[in-house]
């Protein structure tokens, strides 16, 4: 059992300990080690029961994702073999659970005759999050334990449940107070002494759900599971637990698992899974780089963004001083924060006590003097360079020497902002995404002079406040918005050529994005982009002063949902976009005035031009070093721009399509539309080599 699994005897109880750090994955060698332990217990007449536990920080984490797509070495044991071994045991096997029992780890526990665990342990089936279904009899055993009506929400959501919930569901039989091993041994001895049978979940019957349950459940997950394969395969497998004999259900589960595993969706989701763990690794910022302790924060601006950023800090117990220029703006901002929390309390997702605690961590002020000792200050004021510079001059004067000065700019030059201070090494970009208290992405913008310690601190802080931090370089729009500009340009261009906003949005939505570019513009506020375009026109004389359709819409006072009119119209209080004949007339008139011939544009062209524009710009960003790796770009788009997670992101999507095909299409559009479609040299090189972005 060579260190991966150990067996020892504690009186009449055999103890099998899986010791495969860091998470006790069921990688090659572990299943055989467990089986050897069971055999040792079986052959020792002095042993009456066996306890299975994990060493270190948790029970068993399930299969090693790295081994999923590789055939196991000849003759190696699998989870199926472990389960068969448990079921053939003549002595009770008790799972002793601490930390996490997830996926294959929980399936291992469910194959045991009994289960106990600590009060802090958590349980779940996260397989759906990487595009597969539980493949170790989980879809057949869980419905037999707690009924399909309770089992399906757990498996389809991928969420974890605490010990008390697991006990109520029947997933575990007892919560152990005190030392887990001592408690598990006592539990096993009691099972033997009281003559309890070798309980096998496979022999139990799953209760029949109420009429209409499956239909109603599918409706309830329709929005969240849109486009995903695995949730519906889980439903199919769970139905089998109710309707078929156990062995037939297991056979169906095995078939559905393989279908999911071999799908592009699982490849996309697994790639994203690894990407979200790789994005915090920065080649020239070693893991042992010293970080600063962030015990307090300040936020400048109590608007929508500033309020959301404030919530991120206080949610994890970091006190915030929030600064505004007027009492009215300060009061309005605090009321929005309070209302957001109150809404969460109303939905049962937060207790009133926790809301009160979080609100108590917020100190409102109108004076810069009150923020001077904060460990980090995040500026979230109006997106104008002159205003940002004025703010940073004040921060440079007032903040303590080791304070981190962060700007939430979404497009402006962080180095230009840093240059007005005497400490550019302490300046960094922290681009939160709206709503900042909800969106997971945080673009961390590295300035030319930003210290490695500051980078390491902010990357760590991003994880602390439960964001996915991705390091990017300084360029107009950084990574996400720079690429988005190309995507939006194509969407707008196709409206000029013949499509309507709703045509583009439908094609993109059907592709899997959360919403189309025009609906997204209305949600974000069209005035934001309008101000940016006017700034760029002022800074660059080469930009023609010809108000486009989007500018004319803003000049009409249509800024999107906030004004109940933008590219679409909206009923008061509604976020449902309604195609507006007035906008269609504006588009037609605009094109006629400029003698633009409109034509039909199909969905395939819409998707190609929108997505390939992202890919081509992404390749340029990689070549310039503005992003460290292709997977970082995918993480940005999946977590900040509504790109379908099952496609991972634009770069992996391009890899799956084939870079040769993408490059050929980009060349065609370049010939037709000119410079804006100039192929990225990196895309050209990879296509000619038959390589992928993932190979970089």
XYZ file of C-alpha atoms in Angstrom:
696
model
C 0.000 0.000 0.000
C 3.173 2.117 -0.281
C 2.241 5.122 1.837
C -0.844 6.058 -0.220
C -3.055 3.910 2.003
C -2.235 2.533 5.448
C -3.896 -0.126 7.584
C -3.726 -0.441 11.346
C -5.584 -2.280 14.067
C -7.275 -0.420 16.920
C -8.564 -3.152 19.197
C -11.266 -5.036 17.278
C -11.517 -2.319 14.624
C -9.363 -2.130 11.491
C -8.556 1.397 10.333
C -7.834 2.179 6.665
C -6.252 5.621 6.191
C -5.974 7.170 2.724
C -2.883 9.392 2.728
C -2.569 10.892 -0.748
C -1.947 14.635 -0.280
C -3.085 17.239 -0.847
C -6.723 16.090 -1.098
C -6.609 12.279 -0.992
C -7.672 11.905 -4.613
C -8.580 8.424 -5.831
C -5.587 8.405 -8.165
C -3.798 5.277 -9.373
C -2.798 3.083 -6.449
C -5.326 4.411 -3.942
C -8.247 2.112 -4.894
C -6.003 -0.948 -4.681
C -4.684 0.234 -1.332
C -8.221 0.564 0.047
C -9.101 -2.910 -1.221
C -5.973 -4.343 0.389
C -7.060 -2.766 3.659
C -10.515 -4.324 3.437
C -8.913 -7.695 2.708
C -6.647 -7.317 5.743
C -9.706 -6.699 7.880
C -11.561 -9.636 6.354
C -8.779 -12.129 6.990
C -8.108 -11.049 10.587
C -10.507 -12.942 12.851
C -9.841 -10.445 15.623
C -11.306 -7.580 13.580
C -15.076 -7.091 13.733
C -15.442 -3.920 11.619
C -13.398 -1.526 9.489
C -13.238 2.278 9.557
C -12.243 4.166 6.373
C -10.841 7.658 6.805
C -8.634 10.245 5.120
C -5.419 11.748 6.446
C -4.707 15.467 6.425
C -7.357 18.050 5.687
C -10.171 15.904 4.334
C -11.756 12.524 3.645
C -11.417 11.527 -0.023
C -11.684 14.053 -2.842
C -12.741 11.678 -5.588
C -11.014 10.958 -8.856
C -7.994 12.918 -10.052
C -9.271 15.111 -12.903
C -5.914 14.767 -14.652
C -6.580 11.018 -14.983
C -10.156 11.287 -16.293
C -9.302 11.292 -19.974
C -6.377 8.876 -19.773
C -6.881 5.104 -19.780
C -5.864 3.570 -16.429
C -2.700 1.460 -16.345
C -3.410 -2.203 -17.169
C -4.583 -4.122 -14.135
C -5.061 -1.068 -11.911
C -8.089 -0.995 -9.614
C -10.888 1.559 -9.990
C -13.619 3.080 -7.832
C -15.989 0.426 -9.202
C -13.636 -2.243 -7.865
C -13.589 -0.559 -4.448
C -17.384 -0.464 -4.361
C -17.622 -4.147 -5.283
C -15.066 -4.917 -2.577
C -17.164 -3.062 0.024
C -20.338 -4.848 -1.047
C -18.656 -8.249 -0.762
C -17.311 -7.516 2.711
C -18.649 -9.700 5.512
C -17.778 -7.067 8.108
C -19.237 -3.566 8.524
C -17.308 -0.741 6.864
C -17.795 2.708 8.384
C -16.719 5.913 6.616
C -15.250 8.495 9.025
C -15.541 11.851 7.282
C -13.901 15.203 7.950
C -13.212 18.123 5.645
C -14.772 17.428 2.251
C -16.528 14.326 0.946
C -17.074 15.289 -2.673
C -17.734 13.470 -5.922
C -16.042 10.096 -5.992
C -15.126 10.585 -2.345
C -18.782 10.820 -1.373
C -19.577 7.887 -3.658
C -16.927 5.884 -1.813
C -18.601 6.795 1.477
C -22.068 5.891 0.149
C -20.775 2.431 -0.743
C -19.799 1.908 2.910
C -22.357 0.309 5.196
C -22.428 3.296 7.566
C -21.123 6.861 7.654
C -20.244 9.313 10.403
C -18.481 12.647 10.264
C -17.474 15.829 12.035
C -19.817 18.773 12.415
C -17.617 20.799 10.075
C -17.570 18.314 7.174
C -19.247 19.192 3.876
C -20.745 16.894 1.259
C -21.582 17.218 -2.411
C -21.418 16.152 -6.030
C -19.568 18.913 -7.931
C -19.143 16.842 -11.127
C -21.746 18.902 -12.988
C -19.416 21.904 -12.692
C -16.902 20.175 -14.976
C -19.521 18.893 -17.397
C -19.906 15.302 -16.209
C -22.236 13.328 -13.949
C -21.413 11.316 -10.820
C -19.925 8.128 -12.248
C -19.421 5.922 -9.201
C -23.057 4.935 -8.590
C -23.845 8.326 -7.026
C -26.902 8.913 -9.209
C -28.245 5.516 -8.134
C -27.446 5.592 -4.416
C -28.373 9.157 -3.414
C -32.009 8.888 -4.636
C -32.294 5.631 -2.683
C -31.143 7.437 0.463
C -33.150 10.639 0.412
C -35.512 10.386 -2.555
C -35.067 11.797 -6.019
C -36.797 15.079 -5.101
C -34.019 15.911 -2.634
C -31.202 14.159 -4.482
C -31.572 15.929 -7.824
C -31.157 19.528 -6.580
C -27.944 18.489 -4.831
C -26.448 16.739 -7.865
C -27.613 19.214 -10.509
C -26.455 22.319 -8.629
C -23.050 20.959 -7.645
C -23.510 22.736 -4.314
C -22.119 21.458 -1.029
C -24.226 20.772 2.065
C -23.094 20.990 5.703
C -23.073 18.084 8.137
C -26.457 18.862 9.700
C -28.127 18.844 6.281
C -26.305 15.639 5.333
C -27.570 14.026 8.544
C -31.139 15.126 7.845
C -30.912 13.741 4.299
C -29.554 10.411 5.518
C -26.207 10.843 3.779
C -24.516 10.286 7.146
C -25.754 8.394 10.183
C -24.107 10.359 12.963
C -22.228 13.585 13.668
C -19.200 12.930 15.851
C -18.262 15.345 18.619
C -14.633 15.327 19.683
C -11.947 13.210 18.030
C -13.273 11.747 14.769
C -11.305 8.504 14.788
C -12.220 7.730 18.389
C -15.849 8.524 17.622
C -15.866 6.427 14.445
C -14.321 3.448 16.256
C -16.918 3.753 19.025
C -19.661 3.982 16.380
C -18.340 0.850 14.617
C -18.126 -1.060 17.903
C -21.716 -0.088 18.691
C -22.903 -1.264 15.264
C -21.330 -4.656 15.905
C -22.510 -4.915 19.521
C -26.102 -4.087 18.615
C -26.103 -6.558 15.743
C -26.920 -4.084 12.990
C -27.023 -5.634 9.506
C -24.588 -4.936 6.672
C -26.776 -2.188 5.240
C -26.428 -1.836 1.469
C -27.953 1.204 -0.187
C -28.179 -0.688 -3.481
C -30.866 -2.925 -1.940
C -33.071 -0.012 -0.891
C -35.899 1.407 -3.013
C -35.975 4.999 -4.247
C -39.328 6.625 -3.541
C -41.483 7.632 -6.498
C -41.645 11.443 -6.823
C -44.870 13.413 -6.865
C -46.681 13.837 -10.173
C -45.095 16.447 -12.416
C -41.886 16.639 -10.376
C -39.480 16.048 -13.262
C -41.188 18.586 -15.529
C -41.290 21.215 -12.791
C -37.687 20.559 -11.823
C -36.497 20.996 -15.404
C -38.387 24.290 -15.590
C -36.755 25.442 -12.347
C -33.230 24.881 -13.707
C -33.906 26.002 -17.285
C -32.236 29.401 -16.976
C -29.201 28.209 -15.015
C -28.684 25.031 -17.047
C -29.327 26.591 -20.466
C -27.109 24.934 -23.054
C -25.531 22.528 -20.567
C -25.590 18.786 -21.186
C -24.693 17.304 -17.784
C -27.670 18.540 -15.693
C -30.124 16.773 -17.981
C -28.034 13.599 -18.055
C -28.115 13.619 -14.243
C -31.909 13.826 -14.349
C -32.016 10.900 -16.770
C -29.753 8.822 -14.524
C -31.678 9.700 -11.360
C -34.945 8.649 -13.017
C -33.346 5.247 -13.564
C -32.714 4.958 -9.823
C -36.485 5.122 -9.341
C -37.596 3.099 -12.351
C -34.899 0.452 -12.988
C -33.140 -2.289 -11.019
C -29.874 -1.104 -9.462
C -27.539 -2.845 -11.936
C -29.461 -1.460 -14.923
C -29.311 2.020 -13.410
C -25.560 1.705 -12.881
C -25.126 0.617 -16.491
C -27.088 3.659 -17.699
C -25.097 5.942 -15.393
C -21.870 4.535 -16.847
C -23.103 5.202 -20.407
C -24.239 8.760 -19.627
C -21.008 9.482 -17.764
C -18.987 8.444 -20.809
C -21.148 10.591 -23.124
C -20.529 13.627 -20.937
C -16.830 12.901 -20.474
C -16.257 12.665 -24.228
C -18.224 15.833 -25.007
C -16.739 19.199 -25.930
C -18.612 20.626 -22.954
C -16.630 18.631 -20.406
C -13.407 19.585 -22.186
C -14.434 23.239 -21.979
C -15.486 23.113 -18.341
C -12.421 21.139 -17.256
C -10.190 23.591 -19.100
C -11.888 26.436 -17.273
C -11.565 24.573 -13.966
C -7.801 24.378 -14.412
C -7.626 27.904 -15.836
C -9.242 29.381 -12.739
C -6.556 27.730 -10.632
C -3.668 28.633 -12.933
C -4.533 32.313 -13.368
C -3.112 33.254 -9.966
C 0.311 31.860 -10.880
C 2.545 34.676 -12.113
C 5.944 33.604 -13.491
C 7.967 36.523 -12.109
C 6.049 36.831 -8.822
C 7.059 33.752 -6.814
C 4.543 32.138 -4.484
C 6.676 33.110 -1.485
C 6.603 36.827 -2.375
C 5.802 38.751 0.847
C 2.278 40.154 1.014
C 0.847 42.993 3.055
C -1.828 42.422 5.652
C -5.076 44.030 4.522
C -6.959 44.688 7.748
C -8.822 47.787 6.576
C -9.899 49.356 3.309
C -11.197 52.612 1.933
C -13.428 53.076 -1.091
C -13.779 56.373 -2.937
C -17.257 56.740 -4.361
C -20.555 55.429 -3.007
C -22.191 54.881 -6.366
C -23.225 51.520 -7.790
C -19.638 50.391 -8.275
C -18.247 51.828 -5.047
C -21.086 50.323 -3.044
C -20.546 46.911 -4.607
C -16.805 47.032 -3.909
C -17.516 48.008 -0.307
C -19.799 44.988 0.084
C -17.029 42.673 -1.121
C -14.771 43.812 1.708
C -17.274 43.789 4.561
C -18.642 40.411 3.418
C -15.348 38.888 4.569
C -14.982 41.025 7.681
C -12.700 43.784 6.357
C -13.889 47.185 7.654
C -14.333 49.903 5.032
C -14.374 53.667 5.187
C -16.390 54.914 2.229
C -15.775 58.468 1.023
C -18.093 60.728 -0.955
C -18.123 64.406 -1.830
C -21.657 65.168 -0.586
C -23.836 63.924 2.254
C -26.647 63.288 -0.206
C -24.497 60.980 -2.358
C -23.166 59.236 0.747
C -26.637 58.631 2.176
C -27.921 57.397 -1.177
C -25.007 54.976 -1.537
C -25.411 53.571 1.975
C -29.121 53.090 1.418
C -28.445 51.088 -1.758
C -25.986 48.861 0.138
C -28.528 48.409 2.934
C -31.269 47.591 0.417
C -29.064 45.019 -1.320
C -28.407 43.261 1.975
C -32.052 43.491 3.020
C -33.079 41.828 -0.220
C -30.639 38.977 0.471
C -32.070 38.608 3.991
C -35.586 38.540 2.552
C -34.582 35.672 0.249
C -33.238 33.710 3.220
C -29.626 33.809 2.027
C -28.362 35.980 4.880
C -29.361 36.371 8.515
C -30.376 39.747 9.920
C -27.521 39.473 12.434
C -24.965 39.063 9.643
C -26.452 41.984 7.734
C -26.211 44.186 10.829
C -22.618 43.074 11.397
C -21.637 43.895 7.830
C -23.303 47.293 7.891
C -21.493 48.050 11.164
C -18.167 47.569 9.359
C -18.924 50.505 7.021
C -17.840 53.980 8.130
C -19.163 56.797 5.909
C -17.170 60.011 5.602
C -16.823 63.227 3.635
C -13.191 63.755 4.638
C -10.029 62.354 3.080
C -8.418 62.548 6.525
C -10.594 59.645 7.701
C -9.148 57.210 5.162
C -5.460 58.001 5.689
C -4.620 54.834 7.620
C -6.396 52.301 5.406
C -4.230 49.452 4.116
C -5.734 49.752 0.638
C -7.842 52.408 -1.023
C -9.914 51.623 -4.111
C -10.913 54.588 -6.225
C -14.289 54.178 -7.940
C -15.061 57.683 -9.173
C -16.158 59.029 -12.555
C -14.315 57.484 -15.544
C -12.467 60.650 -16.582
C -8.673 60.903 -16.554
C -8.491 64.415 -15.087
C -10.765 63.436 -12.202
C -8.770 60.268 -11.531
C -5.500 62.227 -11.497
C -6.877 64.782 -9.063
C -8.018 61.987 -6.746
C -4.648 60.215 -6.851
C -2.755 63.416 -6.077
C -4.875 63.728 -2.937
C -4.366 60.068 -2.072
C -0.617 60.435 -2.500
C -0.645 63.315 -0.017
C -2.903 61.747 2.594
C -2.418 57.951 2.602
C 0.142 56.242 4.837
C 3.382 55.299 3.013
C 2.652 51.573 2.632
C -0.968 51.929 1.560
C -1.885 50.323 -1.762
C -3.510 52.806 -4.145
C -5.914 51.020 -6.485
C -7.961 52.395 -9.342
C -11.122 50.742 -10.589
C -10.775 52.219 -14.065
C -12.111 50.036 -16.851
C -10.193 51.623 -19.733
C -7.839 54.393 -18.592
C -4.035 54.201 -18.494
C -3.010 53.051 -15.009
C 0.569 54.231 -15.589
C -0.615 57.741 -16.413
C -2.637 57.763 -13.196
C 0.317 56.408 -11.188
C 2.630 59.057 -12.643
C 0.930 61.863 -10.691
C 2.002 60.206 -7.418
C 5.387 59.955 -5.732
C 4.838 56.211 -5.255
C 3.913 54.616 -8.596
C 5.186 51.293 -7.237
C 2.171 51.221 -4.876
C -0.384 51.913 -7.627
C -2.331 49.089 -9.239
C -5.537 48.614 -11.194
C -8.420 46.657 -9.678
C -11.055 46.430 -12.374
C -14.217 45.129 -10.723
C -17.193 44.212 -12.885
C -20.699 45.473 -12.297
C -22.517 44.582 -10.137
C -19.292 44.332 -8.155
C -20.883 42.467 -5.251
C -22.045 39.723 -7.653
C -19.606 39.392 -10.555
C -16.682 37.059 -9.816
C -14.057 38.555 -12.119
C -11.363 40.959 -10.955
C -8.874 42.200 -13.553
C -5.716 43.114 -11.637
C -3.859 45.651 -13.771
C -0.090 45.643 -13.409
C 1.493 49.038 -13.920
C 4.995 49.557 -15.275
C 6.283 50.302 -11.767
C 3.942 48.212 -9.600
C 5.906 46.276 -6.968
C 5.733 42.504 -6.952
C 4.657 42.620 -3.310
C 1.697 44.810 -4.275
C 0.739 42.439 -7.091
C 0.956 39.421 -4.782
C -1.085 41.203 -2.114
C -3.875 42.230 -4.460
C -4.040 38.809 -6.121
C -4.356 37.238 -2.667
C -6.912 39.863 -1.647
C -8.939 39.011 -4.743
C -9.236 35.427 -3.552
C -10.020 36.582 -0.006
C -13.007 38.596 -1.226
C -14.087 35.588 -3.296
C -13.191 36.921 -6.722
C -11.313 35.255 -9.554
C -8.309 37.575 -9.942
C -6.542 37.645 -13.315
C -3.393 39.691 -13.925
C -3.436 41.877 -17.047
C -1.231 44.559 -18.554
C -1.800 48.233 -19.251
C -3.453 48.894 -22.594
C -6.666 50.603 -23.636
C -9.452 48.461 -22.193
C -6.971 46.002 -20.654
C -7.967 42.484 -21.789
C -11.719 42.096 -21.413
C -12.891 45.486 -22.653
C -10.244 45.696 -25.367
C -11.548 42.456 -26.867
C -15.136 43.504 -26.235
C -14.586 46.612 -28.348
C -13.831 44.400 -31.382
C -16.825 42.184 -30.657
C -19.112 45.195 -30.238
C -17.726 46.800 -33.389
C -18.715 43.745 -35.419
C -22.168 43.638 -33.841
C -22.662 47.311 -34.675
C -21.260 46.873 -38.190
C -23.704 44.052 -38.898
C -26.588 46.297 -37.830
C -25.391 48.779 -40.455
C -25.149 46.018 -43.059
C -28.589 44.506 -42.574
C -29.158 42.862 -39.196
C -31.318 44.319 -36.449
C -30.172 44.490 -32.799
C -32.541 41.660 -31.885
C -31.107 39.475 -34.679
C -27.573 39.831 -33.353
C -28.627 39.393 -29.736
C -30.638 36.253 -30.500
C -27.762 34.607 -32.377
C -25.304 35.364 -29.589
C -27.758 34.250 -26.889
C -28.421 30.995 -28.727
C -24.654 30.467 -28.941
C -24.686 30.510 -25.150
C -23.732 33.990 -23.995
C -25.739 35.415 -21.107
C -27.031 38.224 -23.332
C -26.322 39.854 -26.637
C -24.225 43.004 -27.110
C -27.148 45.387 -27.503
C -29.072 44.114 -24.489
C -25.791 44.177 -22.547
C -25.190 47.768 -23.591
C -28.629 48.743 -22.351
C -27.970 47.001 -19.039
C -24.561 48.618 -18.499
C -25.731 52.044 -19.642
C -25.056 53.392 -23.122
C -23.814 56.696 -21.721
C -20.664 54.974 -20.389
C -19.451 54.018 -23.865
C -20.623 57.366 -25.227
C -18.335 59.219 -22.796
C -15.418 56.935 -23.678
C -15.927 57.523 -27.409
C -16.026 61.277 -26.870
C -12.826 61.074 -24.778
C -11.031 59.096 -27.465
C -12.180 61.542 -30.149
C -10.750 64.396 -28.080
C -7.443 62.586 -27.539
C -7.075 61.377 -31.142
C -7.671 63.859 -33.948
C -7.719 61.004 -36.482
C -11.074 59.811 -35.126
C -13.865 61.182 -37.297
C -16.496 63.287 -35.563
C -19.466 61.515 -37.170
C -22.089 60.534 -34.620
C -22.946 56.883 -35.121
C -26.292 55.277 -34.391
C -25.193 54.529 -30.831
C -24.242 58.180 -30.277
C -27.516 59.384 -31.767
C -29.413 57.054 -29.435
C -27.615 58.660 -26.469
C -28.290 62.137 -27.828
C -31.983 61.180 -27.721
C -31.603 60.616 -23.964
C -31.848 56.848 -24.361
C -29.175 55.423 -22.052
C -30.610 51.917 -21.677
C -32.565 50.306 -18.876
C -31.959 53.251 -16.531
C -34.063 55.459 -18.842
C -36.421 52.668 -20.014
C -35.046 53.112 -23.526
C -31.821 52.396 -25.364
C -31.352 49.983 -28.260
C -34.608 48.513 -26.969
C -37.522 49.945 -25.026
C -38.512 48.712 -21.573
C -41.669 48.777 -19.521
C -41.144 50.703 -16.257
C -39.548 48.387 -13.700
C -38.913 45.666 -16.285
C -35.627 44.423 -17.689
C -37.195 42.612 -20.631
C -35.987 44.207 -23.895
C -38.687 45.040 -26.416
C -37.681 45.687 -30.062
C -38.454 49.312 -30.836
C -39.704 50.418 -34.295
C -38.261 53.870 -33.585
C -34.750 52.390 -33.446
C -35.360 50.311 -36.568
C -36.409 53.506 -38.366
C -33.298 55.289 -37.075
C -31.090 52.482 -38.416
C -32.811 52.523 -41.807
C -32.591 56.309 -42.074
C -28.935 56.362 -41.000
C -27.999 53.800 -43.664
C -29.985 55.539 -46.394
C -28.278 58.870 -45.633
C -24.887 57.197 -46.047
C -25.940 55.049 -49.007
C -25.236 51.819 -47.124
C -26.837 48.854 -48.895
C -28.419 46.525 -46.340
C -28.553 42.737 -46.866
C -29.717 39.614 -45.021
C -27.182 38.331 -42.460
C -27.552 34.796 -41.121
C -26.753 33.485 -37.636
C -23.549 31.744 -38.714
C -22.049 34.995 -39.975
C -23.130 36.799 -36.809
C -21.433 34.219 -34.592
C -18.278 34.059 -36.701
C -17.783 37.786 -36.837
C -18.527 38.367 -33.153
C -16.544 35.447 -31.733
C -13.653 35.413 -34.212
C -13.180 39.134 -33.568
C -12.661 38.244 -29.895
C -10.235 35.479 -30.818
C -8.150 37.591 -33.196
C -7.808 40.414 -30.679
C -7.090 37.891 -27.935
C -4.202 36.536 -30.002
C -2.772 40.056 -30.342
C -3.106 40.560 -26.582
C -1.203 37.330 -25.936
C 1.562 38.311 -28.318
C 1.907 41.699 -26.627
C 2.073 40.064 -23.193
C -1.022 41.870 -21.934
C -2.331 38.470 -20.789
C -0.077 35.724 -19.467
C -1.842 32.781 -21.085
C -4.801 31.927 -23.310
C -6.650 30.319 -20.417
C -6.479 33.649 -18.530
C -8.457 35.242 -21.352
C -11.001 32.440 -21.165
C -11.309 32.903 -17.395
C -11.920 36.614 -17.948
C -14.657 35.979 -20.494
C -16.381 33.198 -18.553
C -16.429 35.157 -15.289
C -16.891 38.718 -16.467
C -18.613 38.730 -19.843
C -21.168 35.927 -19.749
C -19.331 33.621 -22.154
C -20.833 30.120 -21.780
C -18.723 28.171 -19.308
C -19.254 24.947 -21.236
C -17.323 26.534 -24.126
C -14.615 27.656 -21.615
C -13.891 30.914 -23.410
C -13.157 32.336 -26.860
C -9.607 30.991 -27.049
C -10.399 27.355 -26.242
C -13.488 27.614 -28.454
C -11.184 28.626 -31.312
C -8.901 25.689 -30.511
C -11.889 23.335 -30.734
C -13.097 24.832 -34.012
C -9.546 24.597 -35.333
C -7.227 27.584 -35.667
C -6.769 26.827 -39.355
C -10.488 27.341 -39.932
C -10.574 30.454 -37.740
C -7.549 31.964 -39.480
C -9.049 31.318 -42.912
C -12.260 33.095 -41.898
C -10.333 36.029 -40.404
C -8.348 36.359 -43.645
C -11.605 36.417 -45.596
C -13.031 39.181 -43.428
C -9.723 41.052 -43.655
C -9.957 41.033 -47.424
C -13.570 42.221 -47.270
C -13.397 44.766 -44.424
C -9.777 45.864 -44.227
C -7.489 46.756 -41.340
C -9.864 46.030 -38.465
C -9.627 42.332 -39.396
C -5.854 42.212 -39.833
C -4.938 38.680 -38.708
C -2.910 38.451 -35.519
C 0.602 37.137 -36.314
C 0.237 34.626 -33.475
C -2.997 33.275 -34.937
C -1.325 32.956 -38.340
C 1.690 31.153 -36.893
C -0.318 28.686 -34.809
C -2.680 27.952 -37.695
C 0.221 27.218 -40.041
C 1.844 24.963 -37.422
C -1.376 23.080 -36.730
C -1.003 24.148 -33.082
C -3.458 25.594 -30.547
C -3.534 28.451 -28.044
C -3.537 25.777 -25.362
C -0.108 24.638 -26.604
C 1.500 27.969 -25.705
